[in-house]
PDB file of C-alpha atoms in Angstrom:
ATOM      1  CA  GLY A   1     206.290 -99.851-149.295  1.00  0.00           C
ATOM      2  CA  ALA A   2     207.158 -97.107-146.871  1.00  0.00           C
ATOM      3  CA  VAL A   3     210.188 -97.668-144.689  1.00  0.00           C
ATOM      4  CA  VAL A   4     210.848 -96.511-141.164  1.00  0.00           C
ATOM      5  CA  SER A   5     214.287 -96.850-139.662  1.00  0.00           C
ATOM      6  CA  GLN A   6     215.494 -96.649-136.104  1.00  0.00           C
ATOM      7  CA  HIS A   7     218.962 -95.956-134.835  1.00  0.00           C
ATOM      8  CA  PRO A   8     220.603 -97.486-132.968  1.00  0.00           C
ATOM      9  CA  SER A   9     219.177-100.980-133.109  1.00  0.00           C
ATOM     10  CA  TRP A  10     220.773-101.845-129.779  1.00  0.00           C
ATOM     11  CA  VAL A  11     222.304 -99.638-127.132  1.00  0.00           C
ATOM     12  CA  ILE A  12     223.849-100.324-123.756  1.00  0.00           C
ATOM     13  CA  CYS A  13     224.288 -97.442-121.354  1.00  0.00           C
ATOM     14  CA  LYS A  14     225.218 -96.952-117.749  1.00  0.00           C
ATOM     15  CA  SER A  15     222.704 -96.008-115.125  1.00  0.00           C
ATOM     16  CA  GLY A  16     222.311 -92.261-114.837  1.00  0.00           C
ATOM     17  CA  THR A  17     223.251 -91.451-118.400  1.00  0.00           C
ATOM     18  CA  SER A  18     220.947 -90.380-121.209  1.00  0.00           C
ATOM     19  CA  VAL A  19     220.431 -92.094-124.520  1.00  0.00           C
ATOM     20  CA  LYS A  20     218.821 -90.845-127.718  1.00  0.00           C
ATOM     21  CA  ILE A  21     216.943 -93.029-130.178  1.00  0.00           C
ATOM     22  CA  GLU A  22     216.178 -91.795-133.686  1.00  0.00           C
ATOM     23  CA  CYS A  23     213.204 -92.706-135.811  1.00  0.00           C
ATOM     24  CA  ARG A  24     213.213 -91.755-139.481  1.00  0.00           C
ATOM     25  CA  SER A  25     210.679 -92.136-142.238  1.00  0.00           C
ATOM     26  CA  LEU A  26     212.909 -92.802-145.243  1.00  0.00           C
ATOM     27  CA  ASP A  27     210.628 -92.311-148.210  1.00  0.00           C
ATOM     28  CA  PHE A  28     207.623 -90.408-146.988  1.00  0.00           C
ATOM     29  CA  GLN A  29     206.743 -87.491-144.783  1.00  0.00           C
ATOM     30  CA  ALA A  30     205.251 -88.440-141.459  1.00  0.00           C
ATOM     31  CA  THR A  31     202.687 -86.071-140.051  1.00  0.00           C
ATOM     32  CA  THR A  32     202.557 -88.074-136.862  1.00  0.00           C
ATOM     33  CA  MET A  33     204.938 -90.472-135.183  1.00  0.00           C
ATOM     34  CA  PHE A  34     204.274 -92.796-132.299  1.00  0.00           C
ATOM     35  CA  TRP A  35     206.581 -94.277-129.690  1.00  0.00           C
ATOM     36  CA  TYR A  36     205.877 -97.636-128.125  1.00  0.00           C
ATOM     37  CA  ARG A  37     207.533 -99.683-125.439  1.00  0.00           C
ATOM     38  CA  GLN A  38     207.550-103.463-125.518  1.00  0.00           C
ATOM     39  CA  PHE A  39     208.591-105.627-122.598  1.00  0.00           C
ATOM     40  CA  PRO A  40     209.837-109.170-123.268  1.00  0.00           C
ATOM     41  CA  LYS A  41     207.072-111.399-124.526  1.00  0.00           C
ATOM     42  CA  GLN A  42     204.528-108.657-123.994  1.00  0.00           C
ATOM     43  CA  SER A  43     202.531-106.354-126.149  1.00  0.00           C
ATOM     44  CA  LEU A  44     203.321-102.880-127.365  1.00  0.00           C
ATOM     45  CA  MET A  45     202.292-100.052-125.093  1.00  0.00           C
ATOM     46  CA  LEU A  46     201.903 -96.611-126.579  1.00  0.00           C
ATOM     47  CA  MET A  47     204.085 -94.085-124.790  1.00  0.00           C
ATOM     48  CA  ALA A  48     203.437 -90.918-126.730  1.00  0.00           C
ATOM     49  CA  THR A  49     202.240 -89.384-129.950  1.00  0.00           C
ATOM     50  CA  SER A  50     204.315 -86.699-131.612  1.00  0.00           C
ATOM     51  CA  ASN A  51     203.273 -84.306-134.334  1.00  0.00           C
ATOM     52  CA  GLU A  52     205.833 -82.368-136.302  1.00  0.00           C
ATOM     53  CA  GLY A  53     206.471 -78.969-134.827  1.00  0.00           C
ATOM     54  CA  SER A  54     204.398 -79.425-131.719  1.00  0.00           C
ATOM     55  CA  LYS A  55     204.769 -80.942-128.289  1.00  0.00           C
ATOM     56  CA  ALA A  56     204.285 -84.644-127.876  1.00  0.00           C
ATOM     57  CA  THR A  57     201.201 -86.045-126.219  1.00  0.00           C
ATOM     58  CA  TYR A  58     202.080 -88.582-123.559  1.00  0.00           C
ATOM     59  CA  GLU A  59     199.967 -91.481-122.417  1.00  0.00           C
ATOM     60  CA  GLN A  60     198.877 -91.634-118.820  1.00  0.00           C
ATOM     61  CA  GLY A  61     201.628 -92.880-116.571  1.00  0.00           C
ATOM     62  CA  VAL A  62     204.490 -91.998-118.918  1.00  0.00           C
ATOM     63  CA  GLU A  63     206.948 -89.521-117.433  1.00  0.00           C
ATOM     64  CA  LYS A  64     207.384 -86.748-119.955  1.00  0.00           C
ATOM     65  CA  ASP A  65     210.517 -85.460-118.232  1.00  0.00           C
ATOM     66  CA  LYS A  66     212.136 -88.852-118.451  1.00  0.00           C
ATOM     67  CA  PHE A  67     211.152 -89.675-122.012  1.00  0.00           C
ATOM     68  CA  LEU A  68     211.787 -86.569-124.090  1.00  0.00           C
ATOM     69  CA  ILE A  69     210.331 -86.633-127.573  1.00  0.00           C
ATOM     70  CA  ASN A  70     211.276 -84.221-130.319  1.00  0.00           C
ATOM     71  CA  HIS A  71     209.623 -84.287-133.738  1.00  0.00           C
ATOM     72  CA  ALA A  72     211.711 -81.653-135.448  1.00  0.00           C
ATOM     73  CA  SER A  73     210.912 -82.514-139.047  1.00  0.00           C
ATOM     74  CA  LEU A  74     208.472 -84.541-141.097  1.00  0.00           C
ATOM     75  CA  THR A  75     210.983 -87.361-141.350  1.00  0.00           C
ATOM     76  CA  LEU A  76     212.637 -87.454-137.932  1.00  0.00           C
ATOM     77  CA  SER A  77     211.492 -87.988-134.373  1.00  0.00           C
ATOM     78  CA  THR A  78     213.778 -88.655-131.442  1.00  0.00           C
ATOM     79  CA  LEU A  79     213.201 -90.247-128.074  1.00  0.00           C
ATOM     80  CA  THR A  80     215.676 -89.390-125.344  1.00  0.00           C
ATOM     81  CA  VAL A  81     215.655 -91.473-122.206  1.00  0.00           C
ATOM     82  CA  THR A  82     217.098 -89.203-119.542  1.00  0.00           C
ATOM     83  CA  SER A  83     218.912 -90.422-116.448  1.00  0.00           C
ATOM     84  CA  ALA A  84     218.295 -93.986-117.479  1.00  0.00           C
ATOM     85  CA  HIS A  85     217.883 -96.705-114.881  1.00  0.00           C
ATOM     86  CA  PRO A  86     217.797-100.489-115.229  1.00  0.00           C
ATOM     87  CA  GLU A  87     213.998-100.463-115.154  1.00  0.00           C
ATOM     88  CA  ASP A  88     214.057 -98.416-118.367  1.00  0.00           C
ATOM     89  CA  SER A  89     215.602-101.356-120.161  1.00  0.00           C
ATOM     90  CA  SER A  90     213.154-102.353-122.839  1.00  0.00           C
ATOM     91  CA  PHE A  91     212.453-102.560-126.546  1.00  0.00           C
ATOM     92  CA  TYR A  92     211.393 -99.217-127.971  1.00  0.00           C
ATOM     93  CA  ILE A  93     209.502 -99.122-131.245  1.00  0.00           C
ATOM     94  CA  CYS A  94     208.461 -96.132-133.285  1.00  0.00           C
ATOM     95  CA  SER A  95     205.897 -95.857-136.018  1.00  0.00           C
ATOM     96  CA  ALA A  96     205.201 -93.157-138.544  1.00  0.00           C
ATOM     97  CA  ARG A  97     201.911 -92.205-140.091  1.00  0.00           C
ATOM     98  CA  ASP A  98     201.711 -90.850-143.600  1.00  0.00           C
ATOM     99  CA  SER A  99     199.189 -88.513-145.151  1.00  0.00           C
ATOM    100  CA  ILE A 100     196.595 -91.214-145.714  1.00  0.00           C
ATOM    101  CA  TYR A 101     196.930 -92.441-142.162  1.00  0.00           C
ATOM    102  CA  GLU A 102     198.790 -95.630-142.945  1.00  0.00           C
ATOM    103  CA  GLN A 103     201.066 -96.424-139.991  1.00  0.00           C
ATOM    104  CA  TYR A 104     204.493 -97.993-140.589  1.00  0.00           C
ATOM    105  CA  PHE A 105     206.683 -99.443-137.871  1.00  0.00           C
ATOM    106  CA  GLY A 106     210.401 -99.276-137.318  1.00  0.00           C
ATOM    107  CA  PRO A 107     212.434-102.388-136.418  1.00  0.00           C
ATOM    108  CA  GLY A 108     212.853-101.291-132.813  1.00  0.00           C
ATOM    109  CA  THR A 109     215.709-100.358-130.491  1.00  0.00           C
ATOM    110  CA  ARG A 110     216.753-102.533-127.620  1.00  0.00           C
ATOM    111  CA  LEU A 111     217.935-100.496-124.650  1.00  0.00           C
ATOM    112  CA  THR A 112     219.898-102.125-121.865  1.00  0.00           C
ATOM    113  CA  VAL A 113     220.792-100.025-118.832  1.00  0.00           C
ATOM    114  CA  THR A 114     223.503-101.434-116.612  1.00  0.00           C
TER     115      THR A 114
ATOM    116  CA  ALA B   1     187.851 -98.536-121.891  1.00  0.00           C
ATOM    117  CA  GLN B   2     189.216 -99.839-125.120  1.00  0.00           C
ATOM    118  CA  SER B   3     190.995-103.164-124.999  1.00  0.00           C
ATOM    119  CA  VAL B   4     192.044-106.090-127.133  1.00  0.00           C
ATOM    120  CA  THR B   5     192.232-109.675-125.934  1.00  0.00           C
ATOM    121  CA  GLN B   6     194.177-112.422-127.620  1.00  0.00           C
ATOM    122  CA  PRO B   7     193.342-115.518-125.580  1.00  0.00           C
ATOM    123  CA  ASP B   8     196.099-117.722-126.976  1.00  0.00           C
ATOM    124  CA  ILE B   9     199.642-116.864-125.918  1.00  0.00           C
ATOM    125  CA  HIS B  10     201.260-119.705-127.848  1.00  0.00           C
ATOM    126  CA  ILE B  11     199.977-121.798-130.721  1.00  0.00           C
ATOM    127  CA  THR B  12     201.788-124.623-132.463  1.00  0.00           C
ATOM    128  CA  VAL B  13     200.631-126.006-135.769  1.00  0.00           C
ATOM    129  CA  SER B  14     202.065-128.355-138.322  1.00  0.00           C
ATOM    130  CA  GLU B  15     203.148-127.013-141.656  1.00  0.00           C
ATOM    131  CA  GLY B  16     200.269-127.246-144.103  1.00  0.00           C
ATOM    132  CA  ALA B  17     197.634-127.210-141.387  1.00  0.00           C
ATOM    133  CA  SER B  18     195.028-124.497-141.094  1.00  0.00           C
ATOM    134  CA  LEU B  19     195.352-121.691-138.581  1.00  0.00           C
ATOM    135  CA  GLU B  20     193.001-119.486-136.642  1.00  0.00           C
ATOM    136  CA  LEU B  21     194.199-116.821-134.201  1.00  0.00           C
ATOM    137  CA  ARG B  22     191.569-115.329-131.964  1.00  0.00           C
ATOM    138  CA  CYS B  23     191.037-111.674-131.188  1.00  0.00           C
ATOM    139  CA  ASN B  24     188.306-110.003-129.165  1.00  0.00           C
ATOM    140  CA  TYR B  25     187.998-106.276-128.715  1.00  0.00           C
ATOM    141  CA  SER B  26     186.184-103.843-126.504  1.00  0.00           C
ATOM    142  CA  TYR B  27     185.384-100.488-128.066  1.00  0.00           C
ATOM    143  CA  GLY B  28     182.274 -98.371-127.876  1.00  0.00           C
ATOM    144  CA  ALA B  29     182.220 -97.045-131.406  1.00  0.00           C
ATOM    145  CA  THR B  30     182.735 -98.653-134.784  1.00  0.00           C
ATOM    146  CA  PRO B  31     186.130-100.317-134.507  1.00  0.00           C
ATOM    147  CA  TYR B  32     189.028-100.033-136.865  1.00  0.00           C
ATOM    148  CA  LEU B  33     190.761-103.397-136.581  1.00  0.00           C
ATOM    149  CA  PHE B  34     194.200-104.575-137.602  1.00  0.00           C
ATOM    150  CA  TRP B  35     196.404-107.627-137.571  1.00  0.00           C
ATOM    151  CA  TYR B  36     200.175-107.197-137.522  1.00  0.00           C
ATOM    152  CA  VAL B  37     202.991-109.726-137.628  1.00  0.00           C
ATOM    153  CA  GLN B  38     206.320-109.230-135.878  1.00  0.00           C
ATOM    154  CA  SER B  39     209.360-111.237-136.846  1.00  0.00           C
ATOM    155  CA  PRO B  40     212.673-111.030-134.962  1.00  0.00           C
ATOM    156  CA  GLY B  41     214.725-108.060-136.067  1.00  0.00           C
ATOM    157  CA  GLN B  42     211.936-106.667-138.181  1.00  0.00           C
ATOM    158  CA  GLY B  43     209.293-104.075-137.619  1.00  0.00           C
ATOM    159  CA  LEU B  44     205.633-104.858-137.323  1.00  0.00           C
ATOM    160  CA  GLN B  45     204.108-105.572-140.694  1.00  0.00           C
ATOM    161  CA  LEU B  46     200.456-104.972-141.430  1.00  0.00           C
ATOM    162  CA  LEU B  47     198.699-108.148-142.559  1.00  0.00           C
ATOM    163  CA  LEU B  48     195.235-106.701-143.022  1.00  0.00           C
ATOM    164  CA  LYS B  49     192.781-104.158-141.718  1.00  0.00           C
ATOM    165  CA  TYR B  50     189.061-103.641-141.381  1.00  0.00           C
ATOM    166  CA  PHE B  51     187.440-100.240-141.496  1.00  0.00           C
ATOM    167  CA  SER B  52     183.991-100.942-142.912  1.00  0.00           C
ATOM    168  CA  GLY B  53     182.195-102.874-145.613  1.00  0.00           C
ATOM    169  CA  ASP B  54     182.710-106.545-146.274  1.00  0.00           C
ATOM    170  CA  THR B  55     183.316-108.279-142.971  1.00  0.00           C
ATOM    171  CA  LEU B  56     185.692-110.802-144.516  1.00  0.00           C
ATOM    172  CA  VAL B  57     188.931-109.076-145.378  1.00  0.00           C
ATOM    173  CA  GLN B  58     191.828-110.450-147.330  1.00  0.00           C
ATOM    174  CA  GLY B  59     195.391-109.611-146.472  1.00  0.00           C
ATOM    175  CA  ILE B  60     198.890-110.357-147.528  1.00  0.00           C
ATOM    176  CA  LYS B  61     200.627-113.725-147.344  1.00  0.00           C
ATOM    177  CA  GLY B  62     197.351-115.600-147.750  1.00  0.00           C
ATOM    178  CA  PHE B  63     195.799-114.387-144.497  1.00  0.00           C
ATOM    179  CA  GLU B  64     192.201-113.376-144.014  1.00  0.00           C
ATOM    180  CA  ALA B  65     190.147-112.159-141.078  1.00  0.00           C
ATOM    181  CA  GLU B  66     186.470-111.961-140.338  1.00  0.00           C
ATOM    182  CA  PHE B  67     184.843-109.181-138.361  1.00  0.00           C
ATOM    183  CA  LYS B  68     181.915-110.353-136.248  1.00  0.00           C
ATOM    184  CA  ARG B  69     180.273-107.444-134.492  1.00  0.00           C
ATOM    185  CA  SER B  70     177.929-109.650-132.462  1.00  0.00           C
ATOM    186  CA  GLN B  71     180.909-111.469-130.983  1.00  0.00           C
ATOM    187  CA  SER B  72     183.268-108.475-130.866  1.00  0.00           C
ATOM    188  CA  SER B  73     185.780-110.632-132.654  1.00  0.00           C
ATOM    189  CA  PHE B  74     188.252-110.275-135.487  1.00  0.00           C
ATOM    190  CA  ASN B  75     189.874-113.684-135.897  1.00  0.00           C
ATOM    191  CA  LEU B  76     192.771-114.234-138.261  1.00  0.00           C
ATOM    192  CA  ARG B  77     192.844-117.311-140.469  1.00  0.00           C
ATOM    193  CA  LYS B  78     195.077-119.028-142.966  1.00  0.00           C
ATOM    194  CA  PRO B  79     194.120-122.247-144.745  1.00  0.00           C
ATOM    195  CA  SER B  80     197.630-123.677-144.995  1.00  0.00           C
ATOM    196  CA  VAL B  81     200.483-122.526-142.792  1.00  0.00           C
ATOM    197  CA  HIS B  82     204.058-122.295-144.039  1.00  0.00           C
ATOM    198  CA  TRP B  83     207.147-122.586-141.848  1.00  0.00           C
ATOM    199  CA  SER B  84     207.921-118.952-142.595  1.00  0.00           C
ATOM    200  CA  ASP B  85     204.709-117.923-140.845  1.00  0.00           C
ATOM    201  CA  ALA B  86     206.288-118.601-137.457  1.00  0.00           C
ATOM    202  CA  ALA B  87     206.248-115.217-135.723  1.00  0.00           C
ATOM    203  CA  GLU B  88     204.376-113.097-133.205  1.00  0.00           C
ATOM    204  CA  TYR B  89     200.944-111.894-134.249  1.00  0.00           C
ATOM    205  CA  PHE B  90     199.242-108.862-132.798  1.00  0.00           C
ATOM    206  CA  CYS B  91     195.663-107.766-133.099  1.00  0.00           C
ATOM    207  CA  ALA B  92     194.995-104.060-132.619  1.00  0.00           C
ATOM    208  CA  VAL B  93     192.096-101.652-132.522  1.00  0.00           C
ATOM    209  CA  GLY B  94     192.412 -98.092-133.746  1.00  0.00           C
ATOM    210  CA  VAL B  95     190.769 -95.535-131.535  1.00  0.00           C
ATOM    211  CA  SER B  96     189.667 -92.018-132.317  1.00  0.00           C
ATOM    212  CA  GLY B  97     189.306 -93.125-135.910  1.00  0.00           C
ATOM    213  CA  GLY B  98     191.651 -94.809-138.323  1.00  0.00           C
ATOM    214  CA  TYR B  99     195.286 -94.855-137.340  1.00  0.00           C
ATOM    215  CA  ASN B 100     195.144 -92.175-134.747  1.00  0.00           C
ATOM    216  CA  LYS B 101     196.120 -94.501-131.926  1.00  0.00           C
ATOM    217  CA  LEU B 102     196.453 -98.248-131.750  1.00  0.00           C
ATOM    218  CA  ILE B 103     195.666-100.446-128.785  1.00  0.00           C
ATOM    219  CA  PHE B 104     197.393-103.795-129.098  1.00  0.00           C
ATOM    220  CA  GLY B 105     196.525-107.197-127.774  1.00  0.00           C
ATOM    221  CA  ALA B 106     199.106-109.223-125.895  1.00  0.00           C
ATOM    222  CA  GLY B 107     200.095-111.140-128.973  1.00  0.00           C
ATOM    223  CA  THR B 108     200.088-114.785-130.025  1.00  0.00           C
ATOM    224  CA  ARG B 109     203.341-116.556-130.727  1.00  0.00           C
ATOM    225  CA  LEU B 110     202.984-119.029-133.556  1.00  0.00           C
ATOM    226  CA  ALA B 111     205.320-121.986-133.891  1.00  0.00           C
ATOM    227  CA  VAL B 112     205.226-124.166-136.993  1.00  0.00           C
ATOM    228  CA  HIS B 113     206.334-127.792-136.925  1.00  0.00           C
ATOM    229  CA  PRO B 114     207.751-129.252-140.127  1.00  0.00           C
TER     230      PRO B 114
END
């Protein structure tokens, strides 16, 4: 089956710094990628939808200037958390959708902001 | 507004026993329904999906789910649980058609006793 990877799997950063998370579709081209946030023992909340070559669409309440999404190619999307604060600590999950609209999920990235 | 409710936060069953995980949805149009499983360190894996047709759908790992429009439910079942089934299970509804966007339930954590 299709594989989606995320890098890094775990990152610790200091408050005020920025951190970039990569999401790659390894064996298929993803027309659309999604970014989710998952708090401990809670569900996944969609943050934004990104389509290759165009601006991401953010869900209501998600700060687009804080969570920068770039979908530069059909196999790579990045999420940059800018000026991170402890409340940004969370588990970030991406998914990628292929041409027949099957959605595949990455293993997630745990972000800890100290 | 679209929503998914999973009434059971935790469920514990004995290995070999049958399992039913409940899911209720709220969506104005014909729903596209999914069940995913999340294991630690792994991405969400699709167990099964319902788009149309036969209301009883078969999935991987011996799981099945039944769509009941009158009850707005899409419960997941397995006749005999294995210890390896211990994980977090998420029900989701796809909005705007297919995999365009997924709204997830809160999840049900399944524990399996030997």
